XYZ file of C-alpha atoms in Angstrom:
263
model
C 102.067 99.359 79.034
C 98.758 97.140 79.624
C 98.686 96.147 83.258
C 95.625 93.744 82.919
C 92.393 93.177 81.000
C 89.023 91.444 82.435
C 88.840 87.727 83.075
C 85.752 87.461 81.146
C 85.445 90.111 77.968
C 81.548 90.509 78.684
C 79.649 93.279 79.224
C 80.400 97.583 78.718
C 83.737 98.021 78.170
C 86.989 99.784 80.275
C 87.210 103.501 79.858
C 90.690 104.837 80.417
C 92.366 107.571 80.745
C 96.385 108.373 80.939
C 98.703 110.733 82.707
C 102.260 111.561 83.381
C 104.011 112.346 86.982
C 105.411 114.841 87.805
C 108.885 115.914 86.332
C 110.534 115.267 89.744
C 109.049 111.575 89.833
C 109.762 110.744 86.422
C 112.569 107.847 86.196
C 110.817 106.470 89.295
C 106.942 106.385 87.982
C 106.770 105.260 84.439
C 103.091 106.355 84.440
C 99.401 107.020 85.235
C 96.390 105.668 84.496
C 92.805 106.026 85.222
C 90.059 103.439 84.731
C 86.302 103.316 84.914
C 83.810 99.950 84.487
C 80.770 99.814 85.303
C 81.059 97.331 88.052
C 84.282 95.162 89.438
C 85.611 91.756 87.568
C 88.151 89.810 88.136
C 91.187 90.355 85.511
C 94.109 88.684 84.152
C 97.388 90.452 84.642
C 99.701 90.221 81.931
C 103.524 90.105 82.029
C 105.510 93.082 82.930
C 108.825 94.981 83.619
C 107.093 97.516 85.839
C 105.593 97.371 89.302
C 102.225 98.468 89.623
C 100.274 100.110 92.008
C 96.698 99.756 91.370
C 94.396 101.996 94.283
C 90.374 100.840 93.341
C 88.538 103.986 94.631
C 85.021 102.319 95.128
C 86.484 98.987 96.886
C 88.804 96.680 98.222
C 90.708 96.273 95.321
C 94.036 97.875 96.452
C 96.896 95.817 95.560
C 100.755 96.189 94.315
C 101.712 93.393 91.571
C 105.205 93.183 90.792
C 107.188 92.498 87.887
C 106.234 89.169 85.666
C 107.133 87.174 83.045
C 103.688 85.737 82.343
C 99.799 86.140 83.425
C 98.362 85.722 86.317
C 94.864 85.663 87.041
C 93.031 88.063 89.951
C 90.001 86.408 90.777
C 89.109 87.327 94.614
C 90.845 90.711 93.966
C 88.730 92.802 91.457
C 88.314 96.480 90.913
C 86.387 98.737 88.294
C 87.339 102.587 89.117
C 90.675 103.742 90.239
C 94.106 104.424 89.379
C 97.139 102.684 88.607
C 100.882 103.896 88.704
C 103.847 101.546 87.141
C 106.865 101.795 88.986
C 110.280 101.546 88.173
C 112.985 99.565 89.649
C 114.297 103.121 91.257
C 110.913 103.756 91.634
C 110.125 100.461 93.773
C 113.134 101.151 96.209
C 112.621 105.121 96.362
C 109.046 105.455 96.907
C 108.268 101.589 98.420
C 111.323 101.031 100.326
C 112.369 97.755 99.049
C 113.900 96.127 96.189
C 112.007 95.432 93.003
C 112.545 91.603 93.490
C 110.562 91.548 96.544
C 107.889 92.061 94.517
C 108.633 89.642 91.470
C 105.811 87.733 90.596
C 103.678 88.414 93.385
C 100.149 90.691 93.769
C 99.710 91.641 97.278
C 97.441 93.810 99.193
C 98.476 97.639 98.991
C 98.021 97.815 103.041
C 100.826 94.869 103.352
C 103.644 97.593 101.472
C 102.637 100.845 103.157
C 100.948 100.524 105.911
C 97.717 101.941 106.814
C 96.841 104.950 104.792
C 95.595 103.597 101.667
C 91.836 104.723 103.183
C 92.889 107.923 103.188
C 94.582 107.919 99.564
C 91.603 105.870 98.245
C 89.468 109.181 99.890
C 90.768 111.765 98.483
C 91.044 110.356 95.234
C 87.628 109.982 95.319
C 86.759 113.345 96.140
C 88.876 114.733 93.341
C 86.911 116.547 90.541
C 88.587 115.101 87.385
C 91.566 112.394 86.321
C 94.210 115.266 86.279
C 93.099 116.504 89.642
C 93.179 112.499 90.990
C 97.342 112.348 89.115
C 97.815 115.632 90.770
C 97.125 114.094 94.149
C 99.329 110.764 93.376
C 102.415 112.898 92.623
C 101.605 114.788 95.869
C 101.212 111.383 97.819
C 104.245 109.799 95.857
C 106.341 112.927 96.643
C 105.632 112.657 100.231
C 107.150 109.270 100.686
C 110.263 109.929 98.100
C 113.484 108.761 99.722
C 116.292 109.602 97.601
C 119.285 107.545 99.291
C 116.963 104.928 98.704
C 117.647 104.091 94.932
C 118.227 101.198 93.091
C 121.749 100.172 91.641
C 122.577 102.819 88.837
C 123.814 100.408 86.407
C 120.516 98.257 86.914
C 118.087 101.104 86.321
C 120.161 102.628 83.385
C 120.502 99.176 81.986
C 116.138 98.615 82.770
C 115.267 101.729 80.994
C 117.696 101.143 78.106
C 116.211 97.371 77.817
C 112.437 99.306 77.796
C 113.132 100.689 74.182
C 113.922 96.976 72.542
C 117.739 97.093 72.592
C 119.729 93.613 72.595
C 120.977 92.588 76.189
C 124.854 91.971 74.933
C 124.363 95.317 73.203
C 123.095 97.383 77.047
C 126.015 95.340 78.498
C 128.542 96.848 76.159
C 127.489 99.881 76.303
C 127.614 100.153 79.794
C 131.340 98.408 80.058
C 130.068 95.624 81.822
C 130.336 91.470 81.016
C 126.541 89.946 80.582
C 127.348 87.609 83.469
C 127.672 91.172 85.903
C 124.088 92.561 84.236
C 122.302 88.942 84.993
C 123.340 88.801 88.686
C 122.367 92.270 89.095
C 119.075 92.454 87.751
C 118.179 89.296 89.429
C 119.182 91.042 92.869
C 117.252 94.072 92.110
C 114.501 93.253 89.361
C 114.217 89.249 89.915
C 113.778 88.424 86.490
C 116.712 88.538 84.118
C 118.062 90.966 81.214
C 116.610 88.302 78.621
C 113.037 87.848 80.272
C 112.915 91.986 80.797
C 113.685 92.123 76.920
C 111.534 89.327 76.013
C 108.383 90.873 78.314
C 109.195 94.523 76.473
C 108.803 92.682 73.507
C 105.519 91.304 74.313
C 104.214 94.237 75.450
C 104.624 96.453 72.370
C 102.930 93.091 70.967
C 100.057 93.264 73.203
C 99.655 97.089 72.544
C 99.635 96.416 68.479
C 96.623 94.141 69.141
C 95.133 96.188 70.892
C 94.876 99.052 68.031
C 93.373 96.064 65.870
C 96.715 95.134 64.159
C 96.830 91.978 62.374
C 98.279 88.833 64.131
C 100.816 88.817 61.107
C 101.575 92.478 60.926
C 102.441 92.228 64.649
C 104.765 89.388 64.168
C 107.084 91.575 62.067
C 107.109 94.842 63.536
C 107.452 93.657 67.403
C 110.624 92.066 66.145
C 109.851 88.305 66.556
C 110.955 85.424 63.892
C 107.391 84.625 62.367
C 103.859 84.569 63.143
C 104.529 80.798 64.827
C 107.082 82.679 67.179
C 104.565 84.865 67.869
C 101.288 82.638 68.488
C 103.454 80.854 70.577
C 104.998 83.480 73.013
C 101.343 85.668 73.359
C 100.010 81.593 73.974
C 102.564 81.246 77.003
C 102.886 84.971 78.230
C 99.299 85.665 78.361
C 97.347 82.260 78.168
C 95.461 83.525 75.098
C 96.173 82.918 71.114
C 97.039 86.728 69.462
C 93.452 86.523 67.799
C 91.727 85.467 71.267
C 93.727 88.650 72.930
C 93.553 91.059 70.273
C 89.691 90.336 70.460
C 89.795 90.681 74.692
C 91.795 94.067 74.265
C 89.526 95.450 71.555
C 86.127 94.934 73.644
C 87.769 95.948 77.194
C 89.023 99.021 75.911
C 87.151 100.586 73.208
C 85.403 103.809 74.877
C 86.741 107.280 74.349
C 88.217 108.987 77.450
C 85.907 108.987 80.913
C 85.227 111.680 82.514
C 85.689 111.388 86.200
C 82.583 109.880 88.028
């Protein structure tokens, strides 16, 4: 997934890096990333299923934006090295302590969820020696604060993870033995956005991530599984605030450099 590119495309781009959690956190932390700029900017968030932890190592810029089904823009909150981890919505209750829908549609400061200690996090990911070392510590800090009776509903987070790999909504429904009616109250308790908007928003982000390899606006149209190309312009136009051309040109400049190695 693509959390959020810069405001303004100007200047060096975003180096990035990826890593997975550990096998014990997996189902609860969708993944890691590491990202290096020279210098904060504000960004604009795109839509997503996931929660997202973002911990800016040289700043202020510790925040925790929830789920979304279209941009926002960050401009007092900015960051340019750090991590991110995307939570689930098993993740959100396990390792946060609250439902995913508290979160829905919101970006708030880190400190406001946990508590002090995000100093102390922001600290020793700093002192870390590379981008494994820094996921290493996440999973260590993650682990620490894992409460398993603390899980969301089973038949939402089977149903959010099935919904993740572009399957219909009536289709997850059936397959679980449950009426559509029972999935949409349920993942509006626990997610706050519906089956149809997670669907939609998983749609739009394999979308966003064929534009940013440099696939055509047309190409994308087919194989992300909307009507046409007009369908398309005119859900990336809504969702992100952008035409496909305008944000496959924003993704290609903010992300173009190979791999960083950790400053």
């Amino acid at each position: 997934m693509i959390h959020s590119l810069p405001l303004v495309p100007a200047g060096p781009p975003c180096a990035s890096v990826t890593g997975r959690p550990h096998p014990s956190l997996r189902g609860l932390i969708a993944g890691y990333s590491g990202f290096f700029r020279d210098g904060p900017v504000a960004h604009r968030v795109l839509p997503l299923n996931a929660a997202v932890i973002v911990v800016d190592i040289a700043g202020a810029g510790r925040v925790v934006s929830g789920c979304a089904p279209a941009f926002g823009v960050l401009r007092e909150v900015v960051w340019g090295y750090g991590v991110s981890a995307g939570l689930t919505p098993a993740g959100v209750s396990a390792l946060l302590g609250l439902p995913m829908s508290a979160l829905a549609g919101s970006t708030v400061p880190l400190d406001a969820v946990l508590g002090a200690g995000d100093e102390l996090l922001a600290a020793r990911l700093a002192a870390a020696g590379s981008w494994a070392g820094r996921f290493t510590i996440l999973d260590e800090w993650f682990g620490a604060r894992l409460s398993p009776d603390a899980t969301a509903g089973t038949l939402v987070n089977a149903a959010w993870h099935v919904l993740q790999r572009g399957h219909p909504v009536g289709d997850v429904a059936a397959d679980l033995g449950v009426s559509r009616r029972r999935l949409e109250r349920d993942f509006r308790r626990d997610v706050g956005l519906t089956p149809g908007t997670v669907a939609r928003t998983t749609r739009f982000q394999r979308a966003v991530r064929m534009l940013a390899a440099g696939e055509a606006p047309a190409r994308v149209a087919i194989d992300a599984g909307y009507a046409d190309q007009p369908h398309l312009c005119r859900e990336i136009r809504a969702r992100s605030g952008l035409t496909p051309a305008a944000l496959r040109a924003a993704l290609t400049h903010s992300f173009k450099t190979p791999e960083p190695a950790a400053p």
